[in-house]
Short mmCIF file of C-alpha atoms in Angstrom, two decimals:
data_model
loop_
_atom_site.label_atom_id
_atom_site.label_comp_id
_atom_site.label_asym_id
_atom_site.label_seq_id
_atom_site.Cartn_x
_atom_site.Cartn_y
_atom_site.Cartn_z
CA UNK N 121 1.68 38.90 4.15
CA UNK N 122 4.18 36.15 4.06
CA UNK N 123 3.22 32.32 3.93
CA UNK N 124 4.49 30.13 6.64
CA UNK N 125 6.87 27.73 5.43
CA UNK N 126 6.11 24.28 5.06
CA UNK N 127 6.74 22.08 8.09
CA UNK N 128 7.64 18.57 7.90
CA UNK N 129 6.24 16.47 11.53
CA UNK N 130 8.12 13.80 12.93
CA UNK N 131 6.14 10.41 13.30
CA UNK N 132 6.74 10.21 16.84
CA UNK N 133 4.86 13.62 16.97
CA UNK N 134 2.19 12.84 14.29
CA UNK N 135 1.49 9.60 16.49
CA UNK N 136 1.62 11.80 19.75
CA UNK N 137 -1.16 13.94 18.33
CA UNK N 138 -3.11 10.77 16.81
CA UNK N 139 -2.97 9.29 20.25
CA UNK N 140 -4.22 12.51 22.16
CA UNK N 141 -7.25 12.90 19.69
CA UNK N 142 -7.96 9.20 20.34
CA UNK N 143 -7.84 9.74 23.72
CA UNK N 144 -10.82 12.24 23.49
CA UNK N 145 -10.00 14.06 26.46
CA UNK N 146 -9.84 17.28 24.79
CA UNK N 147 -11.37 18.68 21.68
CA UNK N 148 -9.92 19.10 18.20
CA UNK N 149 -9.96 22.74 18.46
CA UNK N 150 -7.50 22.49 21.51
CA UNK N 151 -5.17 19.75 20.21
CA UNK N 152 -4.91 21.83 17.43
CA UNK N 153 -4.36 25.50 19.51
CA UNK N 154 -1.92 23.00 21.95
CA UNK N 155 0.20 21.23 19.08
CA UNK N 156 -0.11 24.18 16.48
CA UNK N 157 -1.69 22.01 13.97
CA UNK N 158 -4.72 22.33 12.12
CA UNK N 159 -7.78 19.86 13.31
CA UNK N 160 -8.78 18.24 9.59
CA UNK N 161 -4.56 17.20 10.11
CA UNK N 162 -5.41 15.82 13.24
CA UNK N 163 -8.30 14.00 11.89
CA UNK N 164 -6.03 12.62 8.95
CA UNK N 165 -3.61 11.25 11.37
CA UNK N 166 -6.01 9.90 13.73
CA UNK N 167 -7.29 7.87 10.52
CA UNK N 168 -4.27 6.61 9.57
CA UNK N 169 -3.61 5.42 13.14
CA UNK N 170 -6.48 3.44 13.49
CA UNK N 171 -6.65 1.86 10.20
CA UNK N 172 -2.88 1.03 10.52
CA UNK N 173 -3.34 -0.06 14.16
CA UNK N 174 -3.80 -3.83 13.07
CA UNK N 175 -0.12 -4.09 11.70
CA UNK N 176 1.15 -3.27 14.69
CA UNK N 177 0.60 -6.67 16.06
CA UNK N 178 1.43 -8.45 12.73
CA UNK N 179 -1.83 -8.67 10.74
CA UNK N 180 0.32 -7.61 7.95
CA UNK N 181 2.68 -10.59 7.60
CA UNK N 182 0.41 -12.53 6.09
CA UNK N 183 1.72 -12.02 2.95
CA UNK N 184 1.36 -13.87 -0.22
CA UNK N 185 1.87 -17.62 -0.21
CA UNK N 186 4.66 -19.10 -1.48
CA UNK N 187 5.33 -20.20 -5.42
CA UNK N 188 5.53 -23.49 -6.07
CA UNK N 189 8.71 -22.81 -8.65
CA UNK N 190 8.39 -26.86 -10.43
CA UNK N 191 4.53 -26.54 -10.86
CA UNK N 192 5.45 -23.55 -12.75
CA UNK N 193 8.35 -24.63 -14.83
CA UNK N 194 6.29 -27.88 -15.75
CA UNK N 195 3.12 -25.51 -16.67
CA UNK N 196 5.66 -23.81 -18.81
CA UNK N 197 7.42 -26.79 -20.61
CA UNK N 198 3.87 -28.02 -21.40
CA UNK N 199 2.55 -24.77 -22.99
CA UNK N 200 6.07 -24.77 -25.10
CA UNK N 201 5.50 -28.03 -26.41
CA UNK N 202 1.73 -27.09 -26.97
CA UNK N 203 2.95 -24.00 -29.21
CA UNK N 204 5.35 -25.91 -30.57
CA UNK N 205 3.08 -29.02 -32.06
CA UNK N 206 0.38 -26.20 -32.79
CA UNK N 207 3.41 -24.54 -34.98
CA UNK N 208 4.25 -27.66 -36.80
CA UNK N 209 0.45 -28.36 -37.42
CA UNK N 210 -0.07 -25.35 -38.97
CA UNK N 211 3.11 -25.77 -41.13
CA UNK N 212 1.60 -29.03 -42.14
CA UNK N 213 -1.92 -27.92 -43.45
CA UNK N 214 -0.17 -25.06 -45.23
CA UNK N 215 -1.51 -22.11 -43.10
CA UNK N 216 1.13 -19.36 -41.96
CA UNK N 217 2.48 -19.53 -38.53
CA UNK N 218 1.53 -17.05 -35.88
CA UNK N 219 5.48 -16.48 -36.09
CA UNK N 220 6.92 -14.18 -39.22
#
């Protein structure tokens, strides 16, 4: 018996079917015997639709807020000159630098 080869669904399609099992008009077992697919797929991409559904209206772009690039550059020049005077302190008292 040979295996059917792997098929590769559009989105449109995979949405199509999301939206007819959210719909609830029919059963799984008929979406599935209508659009050839098998239910626990139809399940899957009836998850994804819903939990995705909130990016559709731009709950996503909230994205991370913007760097403040000079409160990072001075946080940086401090903890150089912090290393730095720790180095020479060191040096002084005889001890071995963290640098070889």
């Amino acid at each position: 018996m040979s295996r059917r080869a792997r098929r590769n669904h559009s989105p449109t399609f995979k949405a199509k079917v999301a939206v007819d099992a959210i719909r609830g008009e029919r059963t799984l077992a008929e979406l599935a015997k209508l659009h050839d697919v098998h239910a626990n797929q139809i399940v899957d991409w009836k998850n994804q639709l819903l939990s995705k559904a909130a990016g559709v209206f731009g709950a996503d772009t909230a994205a991370a807020p913007a760097v403040d690039l000079k409160e990072l550059h001075a946080k940086i020049g401090r903890l150089a000159l912090e290393n730095d005077f720790l180095a020479g302190a060191l040096d002084k008292v005889g001890l071995s630098s963290a640098k070889r």
